[in-house]
Amino acid sequence: MDTNFFPESLHRLPELARNLLWSWRPSLENVFESLDRKLWEETEHNPARLLAETKNLPGAAEDPEFLEIYERAVGEMDVYLADASTWMEATYPEAAASGGVAYFSAEFGLHESLPIYSGGLGVLAGDHVKSASDLGLPLTGVGILYAQGYFRQRIGADGRQSEVYEAFTPETRPLEAATDEDGNEAYVSVELPGRELRLKVWRVRVGRVSIFLLDADVPGNSDDDRRLTSRLYGGGEHMRISQEIILGVGGVRALRKVGPSPAVFHMNEGHAAFLALERMREAVEGGSSFGEAKRSVKATTVFTTHTPVPAGHDAFDGDLFWEFLSGWPESLSTDGDALWRLGESGGRFNMTRLAMNLSTSQNAVSEIHGEVSRAMLDGPVKHITNGVHTWSWLSPRMRNLFEKHARGRAWTRCPETPSAWSFVEEVPDEELWTAHAETKRETCAFINARLETQSRRVGGRPQALDPDALIIGFARRFATYKRATLLLSDPGRLRRITGDPSRPVQFVFAGKAHPADEPGKEFISSLHAAAEEYGLGASVVVLEDYDMNIARHLVRGVDVWMNNPRRPLEASGTSGQKASLNGIPNFSVLDGWWPEAYNGKNGWAIGEGVELDSEEAQDAADVESLYEILENSIVPLFYERSGDVPHGWAAVMKESISTVAPEFSTQRMVQDYTHKLYVPNGLMP
Ligand SMILES: *Cc1c(COP(=O)(O)O)cnc(C)c1O
């Protein structure tokens, strides 16, 4: 972005655009929306493109109304960034001034305008960073800039998923080149077999926090090498190990060049574990022995695991591993055996094992996942349950309503405090219901426009959501364990549930299947075919290209959030937390985070207390429970009105908000990480 181009009265617009603070502050986002509403939608809420392409700047520079919005936003950003009275300042003043935490993650889900995430892991990392910023925790993120992101999903006339890859240039994204002390653009390099790979370092500003992203698409690298960072979770094993070297080794080198000097290193999933080898190499270079280096690195590294299935953990065969890491025994002043043993598991080099061996603390992401991980990884794995960033996921209407009723109370600063949400009980049902109904209408309009484009493209019949129907949302990755098609087990019964004209029910599905996951893709086709095949019409709707934008609309604007994974394979799940926060009760198998939240009044539990040995029997029992709850609880309660208002339903909404919002916020989660992991393992001087 060329700042000279900007009228003097708007000269800080590029700065506003380059700090993703706008993504969770409506009054900042409003600047872009007010500047050019049409282009804001067309660019998919990308302020870098908006500022480059809009023709409205000269007019805006003279428009007193716009200038007021702009100046208020700049003022709000300045106050936020300069605020010295943060939670961290108050709680750990010495640590607030330290080099802080380095948080390494293969994906970050911050906003749809920066598509470097695939699903829950990335969104969790993004929410972690945003809460670190809100809390004043000194944290620096490290990741990869994928030139084509994950992929854009298209669903054909036959219901088949196809993947579309769109390259983006970093210049059209809310990013900037990272610079070193002398103001030069920063580059680092890593060793790959027979060559050096050059990496450019980019910087994303997220409130007070920076994330550094590595990019191999730079002159000097071969064409093949330039593609090493093109896709998230794409390519084969060579690409995977290369990306993990880029993230771990390149990431540490990038921090040394442009970042602070972190006191604690956090590996978010095993992808990042090579960071420990690079830090050991530094220690050996500084005179330590292999054993000393291992001890010192381990003492200041923490590791979070997210995967309850063994196949989900990256592992490399010896041949591949030694092709890429042959130089490392010497750099670490040791032999091949000792290096191999750091990650060996079942005859392969396992990144989770490496992370376990080179971290002082290991944690899972829910209580159940902790139990599973302790058994699977054979180690003292603790748990810190995931949460969501309240301000990124709470709808504007609910936020306004809450602001009105919480007047004078601390909820905006301390959303993690249960008592801060006690006002929810006092919100009149009528007001809660009106706010929900209006949001739901907006969500339906948004989704129906998408569905129309989708069906026009494939020449199909458009489906639409009816804002007066009971709408049940199901959106997440199409991984098979999530059993998206369970609902279709008894089409006749499903038709009876959805087809009552006085009490219509609709299901909206969205989600991507990994390009190599054929069974996951089959699920999408089956759901797509259900409308025709079982005469379900528009009762089952499948929306393509799930991303954070669609997620935001769905978790605030449907009526119920459904989740029916096969227990205990959902490590945590977080979309249900986003929904609950907006008064969309969770209707879920007691897996992941839900058993910790469910109290019988804040949503529904599918298959409660039934644990069977065979998958078939479990599926049958779960779907029986699912239908039964829909028929006897959810549908009748939703349609029980007095006037227009469903008072019984509103009670569930309120219970859902007040029990889930505080405990399952990343504000609580990042405080837990700080108290339990960061401070004891090096953050305090
Ligand atoms: C929150 C979120 C997820 C995670 O959903 P789960 O419930 O954990 O499966 C995935 N994708 C997007 C875009 C999200 O916003």
XYZ file of C-alpha atoms in Angstrom, residues 20-679:
660
model
C -6.447 -6.627 12.146
C -7.825 -4.940 15.250
C -10.621 -3.812 12.898
C -11.692 -7.460 12.604
C -13.019 -7.427 16.178
C -13.870 -3.737 16.631
C -17.067 -2.823 14.760
C -16.330 0.905 14.921
C -12.999 0.351 13.125
C -14.453 -1.975 10.536
C -17.146 0.611 9.936
C -14.505 2.891 8.385
C -14.010 0.496 5.473
C -17.656 -0.283 5.146
C -18.583 3.409 5.090
C -15.839 4.218 2.615
C -17.121 1.828 -0.047
C -19.836 -0.593 0.999
C -20.063 -2.340 -2.355
C -16.351 -2.903 -2.726
C -16.096 -3.999 0.909
C -18.411 -6.901 0.102
C -16.810 -7.588 -3.282
C -13.301 -7.758 -1.861
C -14.531 -10.168 0.829
C -13.781 -7.630 3.533
C -10.192 -7.083 2.487
C -9.083 -3.566 3.443
C -5.813 -3.775 1.482
C -7.695 -4.346 -1.748
C -10.384 -1.890 -0.772
C -7.899 0.943 -0.333
C -6.068 0.041 -3.529
C -9.210 -0.094 -5.656
C -11.736 2.356 -4.269
C -12.480 5.565 -6.123
C -14.076 7.146 -3.066
C -11.011 8.515 -1.281
C -11.132 12.085 -2.598
C -14.825 12.354 -1.718
C -14.330 10.787 1.691
C -11.517 13.185 2.478
C -14.028 16.044 2.211
C -16.978 14.307 3.843
C -17.436 15.475 7.455
C -19.523 12.438 8.344
C -16.877 10.031 7.099
C -14.076 12.023 8.700
C -15.813 11.714 12.038
C -16.058 7.923 11.698
C -12.423 7.781 10.630
C -11.125 9.978 13.423
C -13.070 8.134 16.071
C -11.637 4.844 14.782
C -8.054 6.115 14.746
C -8.553 7.421 18.262
C -9.934 4.065 19.399
C -6.987 2.216 17.864
C -4.499 4.543 19.551
C -6.155 4.117 22.930
C -6.187 0.334 22.519
C -2.540 0.120 21.491
C -1.303 2.460 24.216
C -3.388 0.996 27.050
C -1.006 0.318 29.922
C -3.619 -1.042 32.320
C -3.947 -4.521 30.868
C -4.575 -7.772 32.704
C -0.925 -8.717 32.177
C 0.335 -5.439 33.645
C -1.858 -5.944 36.668
C -1.101 -9.635 37.142
C 2.522 -10.141 36.105
C 4.102 -6.710 35.693
C 7.664 -8.071 35.327
C 6.657 -10.561 32.658
C 4.737 -7.919 30.723
C 8.071 -6.315 29.890
C 9.871 -9.546 28.918
C 10.507 -10.999 25.458
C 7.351 -12.980 26.033
C 6.036 -16.023 24.267
C 6.720 -17.212 20.721
C 3.644 -19.035 19.418
C 4.345 -21.265 16.402
C 1.464 -22.601 14.331
C 1.164 -24.003 10.799
C -2.092 -22.107 10.364
C -3.685 -18.933 11.694
C -7.375 -18.184 11.199
C -7.608 -14.452 11.792
C -10.022 -13.299 9.131
C -11.271 -14.405 5.719
C -9.111 -11.750 4.031
C -6.009 -13.691 5.068
C -6.811 -17.271 4.034
C -3.969 -19.126 5.741
C -6.117 -21.539 7.750
C -8.131 -24.672 7.077
C -10.280 -25.111 10.153
C -10.486 -25.307 13.908
C -6.750 -25.471 14.637
C -6.093 -22.277 12.717
C -9.088 -20.399 14.081
C -8.064 -21.373 17.587
C -4.566 -20.001 16.936
C -6.060 -16.768 15.615
C -8.333 -16.419 18.634
C -5.388 -17.172 20.959
C -3.422 -14.309 19.412
C -6.345 -11.872 19.607
C -6.902 -12.591 23.280
C -3.168 -12.308 23.972
C -3.437 -8.828 22.486
C -6.501 -7.920 24.568
C -4.796 -9.167 27.738
C -1.492 -7.422 27.077
C 0.367 -10.738 27.031
C 3.653 -10.243 25.163
C 3.301 -12.857 22.444
C 4.657 -13.151 18.911
C 3.178 -15.531 16.363
C 5.161 -17.441 13.756
C 3.580 -19.117 10.728
C 3.667 -19.541 6.962
C 2.234 -17.328 4.230
C 0.536 -19.745 1.824
C 0.249 -18.086 -1.572
C -2.855 -20.099 -2.458
C -4.156 -20.573 1.045
C -6.009 -23.837 1.624
C -8.466 -23.949 -1.327
C -11.775 -22.508 -2.460
C -14.469 -25.138 -2.507
C -16.929 -25.592 -5.353
C -19.772 -28.082 -5.226
C -20.882 -29.312 -8.648
C -24.339 -30.232 -9.947
C -23.592 -33.805 -8.853
C -22.630 -32.724 -5.349
C -18.913 -33.379 -5.926
C -16.461 -31.094 -4.219
C -13.804 -29.602 -6.460
C -10.914 -27.479 -5.311
C -10.052 -24.157 -6.845
C -6.679 -22.619 -6.092
C -6.398 -18.863 -6.342
C -2.989 -17.343 -5.850
C -2.891 -14.113 -3.919
C -0.136 -11.582 -3.879
C 0.877 -10.473 -0.410
C 0.477 -6.857 -1.526
C -3.281 -7.333 -1.763
C -3.593 -8.606 1.798
C -3.535 -6.875 5.172
C 0.194 -7.553 5.665
C 3.482 -5.734 5.469
C 7.055 -6.784 4.791
C 8.916 -7.267 8.069
C 11.985 -5.075 8.357
C 15.197 -5.436 10.327
C 16.825 -2.802 12.537
C 18.143 -0.910 9.525
C 14.758 -0.806 7.851
C 15.642 -3.427 5.219
C 13.180 -6.115 4.233
C 14.010 -9.225 6.212
C 15.032 -12.542 4.666
C 16.237 -15.743 6.318
C 17.305 -19.042 4.839
C 17.073 -22.730 5.717
C 19.005 -25.722 4.390
C 17.102 -28.182 2.197
C 18.762 -31.156 0.452
C 21.603 -29.757 -1.673
C 20.527 -26.138 -1.490
C 19.590 -23.133 0.591
C 16.018 -21.910 0.563
C 15.476 -18.167 0.913
C 12.451 -16.983 2.829
C 10.921 -13.559 2.976
C 9.450 -12.552 6.317
C 6.059 -10.839 6.432
C 4.382 -9.242 9.392
C 0.702 -9.251 10.324
C -0.367 -6.895 13.073
C -3.127 -8.194 15.325
C -3.800 -5.478 17.878
C -0.682 -5.366 20.038
C 0.639 -8.679 18.727
C 2.670 -9.383 15.592
C 2.698 -12.602 13.614
C 5.679 -13.258 11.345
C 4.935 -15.323 8.250
C 7.503 -17.073 6.064
C 7.224 -17.023 2.301
C 9.339 -19.099 -0.119
C 7.938 -17.417 -3.229
C 10.903 -15.090 -3.725
C 13.458 -14.519 -6.495
C 16.573 -16.636 -6.104
C 14.656 -19.849 -5.298
C 13.975 -22.375 -8.061
C 10.424 -22.505 -9.404
C 9.763 -25.713 -7.504
C 11.079 -24.207 -4.312
C 8.964 -21.112 -4.767
C 5.934 -23.377 -4.610
C 6.933 -24.921 -1.271
C 4.726 -22.483 0.619
C 1.950 -22.329 -1.941
C -0.602 -24.532 -0.195
C -1.617 -25.395 3.341
C -1.740 -29.193 3.843
C -1.168 -29.707 0.103
C 1.446 -31.691 -1.795
C 3.148 -34.827 -0.583
C 5.564 -35.730 2.174
C 8.450 -33.756 0.674
C 6.380 -30.628 0.786
C 5.215 -31.405 4.302
C 8.674 -31.900 5.760
C 9.938 -28.845 3.869
C 7.135 -26.725 5.303
C 7.886 -28.012 8.779
C 11.551 -27.084 8.393
C 10.476 -23.668 7.112
C 8.139 -23.165 10.064
C 10.366 -24.497 12.835
C 13.870 -23.648 11.698
C 13.045 -20.635 9.507
C 10.673 -19.353 12.172
C 13.343 -19.215 14.876
C 15.731 -17.514 12.438
C 13.060 -14.963 11.535
C 12.505 -14.133 15.195
C 16.252 -13.626 15.691
C 16.216 -11.138 12.854
C 13.039 -9.163 13.381
C 11.339 -10.280 16.577
C 11.775 -9.943 20.304
C 13.810 -12.513 22.194
C 11.144 -14.911 23.482
C 11.395 -16.452 26.926
C 8.995 -19.326 26.178
C 8.332 -21.183 22.924
C 4.876 -22.640 22.349
C 4.441 -25.359 19.714
C 0.815 -25.357 18.608
C 0.623 -28.945 17.313
C 3.610 -31.089 16.293
C 4.089 -29.328 12.929
C 6.231 -26.746 14.685
C 8.521 -29.124 16.587
C 11.664 -28.511 14.519
C 11.889 -25.172 16.294
C 13.424 -27.072 19.206
C 16.198 -28.508 17.002
C 17.093 -25.047 15.752
C 17.232 -23.699 19.295
C 19.436 -26.639 20.303
C 21.690 -25.901 17.341
C 22.024 -22.312 18.571
C 22.920 -23.525 22.053
C 25.528 -25.947 20.694
C 26.982 -23.166 18.579
C 27.197 -21.144 21.778
C 29.279 -23.873 23.431
C 26.702 -26.210 25.013
C 26.884 -29.972 24.690
C 24.018 -31.864 23.036
C 22.680 -32.858 26.465
C 22.883 -29.343 27.881
C 21.235 -27.900 24.788
C 18.426 -30.405 25.068
C 17.841 -29.624 28.738
C 17.809 -25.853 28.311
C 15.534 -25.880 25.264
C 13.149 -28.355 26.827
C 12.849 -26.255 29.990
C 11.385 -23.310 28.055
C 9.210 -25.088 25.492
C 5.529 -25.990 25.850
C 3.479 -28.144 23.510
C -0.229 -28.356 22.734
C -1.589 -31.443 20.984
C -4.893 -31.270 19.104
C -5.265 -34.680 17.522
C -6.885 -37.663 19.238
C -6.258 -40.052 16.311
C -2.800 -41.610 15.782
C -3.018 -41.074 11.997
C -3.355 -37.362 12.589
C 0.231 -37.096 13.811
C 2.914 -36.373 11.221
C 5.597 -39.032 10.888
C 8.392 -39.493 8.350
C 10.245 -42.591 7.180
C 13.956 -42.790 7.878
C 14.933 -42.308 4.220
C 12.973 -39.105 3.887
C 14.043 -37.853 7.278
C 17.750 -38.353 6.556
C 17.438 -36.865 3.097
C 16.379 -33.644 4.788
C 18.184 -33.744 8.127
C 21.548 -35.328 7.270
C 23.450 -32.229 8.367
C 21.790 -31.981 11.753
C 23.732 -34.510 13.871
C 26.869 -32.510 13.230
C 25.155 -29.180 13.955
C 23.883 -30.628 17.211
C 27.233 -32.151 18.108
C 25.773 -35.635 18.317
C 25.267 -38.764 16.223
C 22.389 -39.892 14.017
C 21.069 -42.353 16.581
C 20.647 -39.728 19.262
C 18.830 -37.401 16.888
C 16.585 -40.210 15.607
C 15.690 -41.221 19.152
C 14.337 -37.724 19.853
C 11.411 -38.423 17.536
C 11.332 -42.179 17.042
C 7.974 -43.868 17.349
C 7.047 -47.144 15.679
C 10.074 -47.032 13.390
C 9.335 -43.571 12.022
C 10.257 -40.044 13.011
C 7.159 -38.653 14.636
C 6.709 -34.908 15.082
C 4.406 -35.340 18.076
C 7.013 -37.548 19.758
C 9.681 -34.938 19.042
C 7.452 -32.259 20.541
C 6.751 -34.450 23.597
C 10.456 -35.110 24.134
C 11.540 -31.514 23.717
C 8.895 -29.749 25.786
C 8.560 -29.372 29.510
C 4.783 -29.249 29.485
C 2.246 -30.941 27.252
C -1.437 -30.225 27.090
C -4.555 -31.396 25.333
C -7.506 -29.143 24.552
C -10.381 -30.551 26.617
C -10.775 -32.793 29.621
C -11.777 -35.842 27.546
C -9.007 -35.152 25.051
C -6.571 -35.063 27.987
C -7.574 -38.600 28.966
C -7.294 -39.837 25.389
C -3.923 -38.163 24.902
C -2.451 -39.522 28.122
C -3.286 -43.030 26.958
C -2.191 -42.492 23.359
C 0.998 -40.530 23.967
C 1.955 -42.262 27.171
C 2.884 -39.053 28.931
C 1.625 -36.708 31.673
C -0.532 -34.646 29.326
C -2.576 -31.937 31.071
C -5.487 -30.137 29.495
C -6.554 -26.550 28.918
C -9.941 -26.470 27.257
C -10.266 -24.360 24.123
C -12.311 -21.217 23.909
C -13.250 -18.579 21.351
C -12.463 -14.886 21.066
C -15.673 -13.259 22.301
C -15.356 -10.062 20.227
C -14.672 -11.888 16.971
C -17.726 -14.113 17.230
C -20.398 -12.149 19.081
C -22.880 -10.629 16.619
C -23.169 -6.830 16.502
C -26.830 -6.966 17.499
C -26.245 -9.159 20.542
C -23.293 -7.005 21.460
C -25.469 -3.888 21.375
C -28.170 -5.575 23.377
C -25.672 -6.772 25.985
C -24.023 -3.381 26.153
C -27.388 -1.817 26.909
C -28.197 -4.229 29.731
C -24.716 -4.637 31.164
C -24.348 -0.904 31.582
C -21.712 -0.035 34.113
C -20.519 -3.601 34.543
C -17.184 -5.061 33.635
C -18.177 -7.553 30.994
C -16.328 -5.989 28.066
C -13.042 -6.050 29.937
C -13.531 -9.331 31.753
C -15.671 -11.574 29.539
C -14.049 -14.578 31.263
C -15.762 -13.765 34.575
C -19.049 -15.652 35.003
C -20.574 -12.941 37.191
C -19.907 -10.373 34.452
C -22.629 -12.130 32.455
C -25.281 -12.172 35.176
C -27.119 -9.360 33.383
C -28.202 -11.842 30.699
C -30.894 -13.188 32.999
C -32.490 -9.751 33.186
C -32.686 -9.135 29.435
C -36.409 -9.169 28.535
C -37.280 -12.194 26.363
C -38.863 -9.920 23.756
C -35.642 -7.979 23.258
C -33.490 -11.081 23.098
C -35.846 -12.701 20.634
C -36.030 -9.593 18.444
C -32.243 -9.279 18.292
C -31.978 -12.951 17.381
C -34.752 -12.791 14.773
C -33.185 -9.779 13.066
C -29.767 -11.414 12.954
C -31.365 -14.573 11.628
C -33.029 -12.645 8.818
C -29.663 -11.145 7.847
C -27.982 -14.542 7.931
C -30.723 -16.046 5.757
C -30.394 -13.218 3.239
C -26.629 -13.695 3.107
C -26.874 -17.462 2.736
C -29.687 -17.339 0.217
C -27.657 -15.003 -1.994
C -24.751 -17.444 -1.812
C -27.026 -20.393 -2.562
C -28.414 -18.605 -5.568
C -24.957 -17.940 -7.025
C -24.021 -21.524 -6.301
C -27.044 -23.015 -8.062
C -26.885 -20.578 -10.961
C -23.327 -21.705 -11.647
C -24.221 -25.377 -11.852
C -27.640 -24.846 -13.426
C -29.497 -26.368 -10.483
C -32.620 -25.388 -8.637
C -31.870 -22.802 -5.952
C -32.665 -23.713 -2.369
C -33.363 -21.101 0.236
C -33.533 -20.818 3.991
C -36.827 -19.648 5.448
C -36.252 -17.251 8.350
C -39.516 -18.368 9.961
C -38.504 -22.028 10.089
C -36.463 -23.640 12.846
C -32.973 -23.652 11.320
C -30.311 -26.060 12.518
C -26.696 -25.386 11.548
C -23.944 -27.935 11.020
C -20.687 -26.467 9.719
C -17.188 -27.820 10.168
C -14.594 -29.771 8.224
C -16.033 -32.841 6.513
C -13.856 -35.318 8.358
C -15.516 -38.710 8.549
C -15.468 -38.940 12.345
C -17.770 -35.911 12.413
C -20.492 -38.093 10.831
C -22.205 -35.351 8.843
C -24.584 -37.837 7.230
C -25.782 -39.452 10.455
C -28.920 -37.337 10.217
C -29.919 -39.135 6.996
C -30.030 -42.579 8.609
C -33.835 -42.767 8.558
C -35.048 -40.528 5.721
C -38.723 -41.188 6.408
C -38.435 -40.080 10.007
C -36.361 -37.078 8.980
C -39.031 -36.125 6.447
C -41.680 -36.252 9.160
C -39.570 -34.016 11.397
C -38.869 -31.423 8.736
C -42.086 -31.583 6.732
C -44.768 -30.444 9.172
C -46.027 -27.234 7.509
C -46.979 -25.689 10.828
C -43.542 -26.466 12.329
C -40.978 -26.530 9.490
C -37.365 -27.481 10.192
C -34.350 -26.849 7.957
C -30.752 -28.026 8.203
C -27.911 -26.035 6.708
C -24.582 -27.779 6.147
C -21.253 -26.245 5.189
C -17.664 -27.429 5.293
C -14.662 -28.497 3.276
C -13.270 -32.009 2.933
C -9.499 -32.309 2.642
C -8.695 -32.743 -1.100
C -7.372 -36.256 -0.461
C -10.259 -37.325 1.789
C -12.550 -39.287 -0.539
C -14.935 -40.490 2.186
C -15.272 -36.892 3.420
C -16.158 -35.798 -0.105
C -18.701 -38.625 -0.335
C -20.461 -37.146 2.695
C -20.918 -33.876 0.847
C -22.362 -35.677 -2.178
C -24.741 -37.689 -0.007
C -26.070 -34.610 1.731
C -26.398 -32.886 -1.594
C -28.319 -35.820 -3.059
C -30.600 -36.122 -0.030
C -32.883 -33.314 -1.107
C -33.820 -35.153 -4.322
C -33.359 -38.719 -3.300
C -35.415 -38.593 -0.118
C -37.813 -35.837 -1.123
C -36.367 -33.517 1.488
C -36.528 -30.471 -0.773
C -35.002 -27.445 0.888
C -34.966 -29.102 4.317
C -31.326 -30.045 3.842
C -29.234 -27.302 2.294
C -25.525 -27.547 1.494
C -23.596 -24.309 1.196
C -20.184 -24.301 -0.489
C -16.847 -22.702 0.418
C -17.067 -22.591 4.208
C -14.733 -19.976 5.670
C -14.651 -17.585 8.613
C -17.126 -15.262 6.936
C -19.729 -18.002 6.516
C -18.908 -19.278 9.997
C -19.581 -15.843 11.475
C -22.984 -15.648 9.771
C -24.010 -19.165 10.730
C -22.987 -19.144 14.392
C -25.009 -16.008 14.989
C -27.996 -16.540 12.733
C -29.322 -20.103 12.921
C -31.405 -21.386 15.872
C -29.568 -24.529 16.968
C -25.975 -25.710 16.488
C -25.652 -29.430 15.880
C -22.573 -31.620 16.281
C -22.523 -35.401 16.221
C -18.933 -36.656 16.120
C -17.970 -40.188 16.993
C -16.768 -40.082 20.585
C -14.023 -39.424 21.673
C -12.566 -38.140 18.407
C -13.499 -34.463 18.703
C -10.502 -33.014 20.547
C -12.454 -29.942 21.537
C -14.570 -28.349 18.816
C -15.127 -24.628 19.067
C -17.901 -23.686 16.645
C -20.521 -24.652 19.245
C -18.907 -22.203 21.657
C -19.265 -19.417 19.091
C -22.927 -20.301 18.602
C -23.732 -20.578 22.325
C -22.248 -17.137 22.897
C -24.870 -15.763 20.501
C -27.745 -17.589 22.152
C -27.722 -20.459 19.639
C -27.908 -23.502 21.911
C -25.643 -26.475 21.267
C -27.175 -29.830 20.335
C -24.288 -32.244 20.473
C -22.769 -35.558 21.364
C -21.024 -35.272 24.739
C -17.572 -35.049 23.206
C -14.803 -32.440 23.182
C -15.697 -29.346 25.232
C -19.441 -30.052 25.541
C -19.396 -32.372 28.596
C -17.655 -29.586 30.508
C -20.425 -27.121 29.672
C -23.639 -29.126 29.401
C -25.926 -28.685 32.423
C -29.268 -29.967 31.146
C -30.608 -26.430 30.657
C -28.198 -24.823 28.174
C -28.684 -27.124 25.175
C -29.098 -30.828 24.423
C -26.893 -33.906 24.674
C -27.091 -36.532 21.924
C -26.687 -40.138 23.072
C -26.129 -39.228 26.704
C -24.819 -42.118 28.783
C -24.815 -44.654 25.936
C -21.426 -46.189 25.158
C -21.354 -49.170 22.851
C -18.490 -51.205 21.469
C -19.378 -51.397 17.812
C -19.418 -48.303 15.631
C -22.613 -49.417 13.914
C -24.455 -49.863 17.195
C -23.176 -46.529 18.474
C -24.250 -44.738 15.288
C -27.717 -46.296 15.554
C -28.090 -45.324 19.205
C -26.841 -41.792 18.601
C -29.153 -41.136 15.678
C -32.125 -42.519 17.592
C -31.330 -40.059 20.360
C -30.857 -37.262 17.830
C -34.292 -37.798 16.268
C -35.926 -38.285 19.631
C -34.599 -34.991 21.019
C -35.627 -33.139 17.876
C -39.152 -34.562 17.963
C -39.833 -34.298 21.656
C -37.766 -31.383 22.864
C -36.309 -29.023 20.299
C -39.142 -28.652 17.797
C -41.986 -28.331 20.345
C -40.064 -25.900 22.528
C -39.096 -23.691 19.597
C -42.677 -23.418 18.364
C -44.259 -22.863 21.757
C -45.063 -19.147 21.540
C -46.836 -16.625 23.627
C -47.503 -13.732 21.337
C -44.530 -14.072 19.012
C -42.050 -14.921 21.696
C -40.936 -18.430 22.680
C -40.296 -17.881 26.377
C -39.170 -21.436 27.085
C -36.708 -21.201 24.211
C -35.437 -17.828 25.392
C -34.604 -19.431 28.745
C -32.359 -21.975 26.996
C -30.758 -19.166 24.985
C -29.961 -17.208 28.133
C -28.607 -20.229 29.953
C -26.470 -21.007 26.922
C -24.986 -17.509 26.805
C -24.281 -17.117 30.483
C -22.761 -20.575 31.016
C -20.668 -20.803 27.844
C -19.536 -17.242 27.136
C -17.185 -16.760 30.104
C -15.697 -20.237 30.592
C -15.208 -20.962 26.897
C -13.629 -17.654 25.941
C -10.011 -17.486 24.800
C -9.680 -14.730 27.398
C -10.067 -17.460 30.065
C -8.004 -19.883 27.987
C -5.029 -17.554 27.445
C -5.064 -16.632 31.135
C -4.857 -20.358 31.900
C -1.934 -20.761 29.492
C -0.225 -17.825 31.135
C -0.703 -18.985 34.733
C -0.108 -22.682 34.172
C 2.387 -22.862 31.300
C 4.028 -19.599 30.321
C 4.840 -18.111 33.712
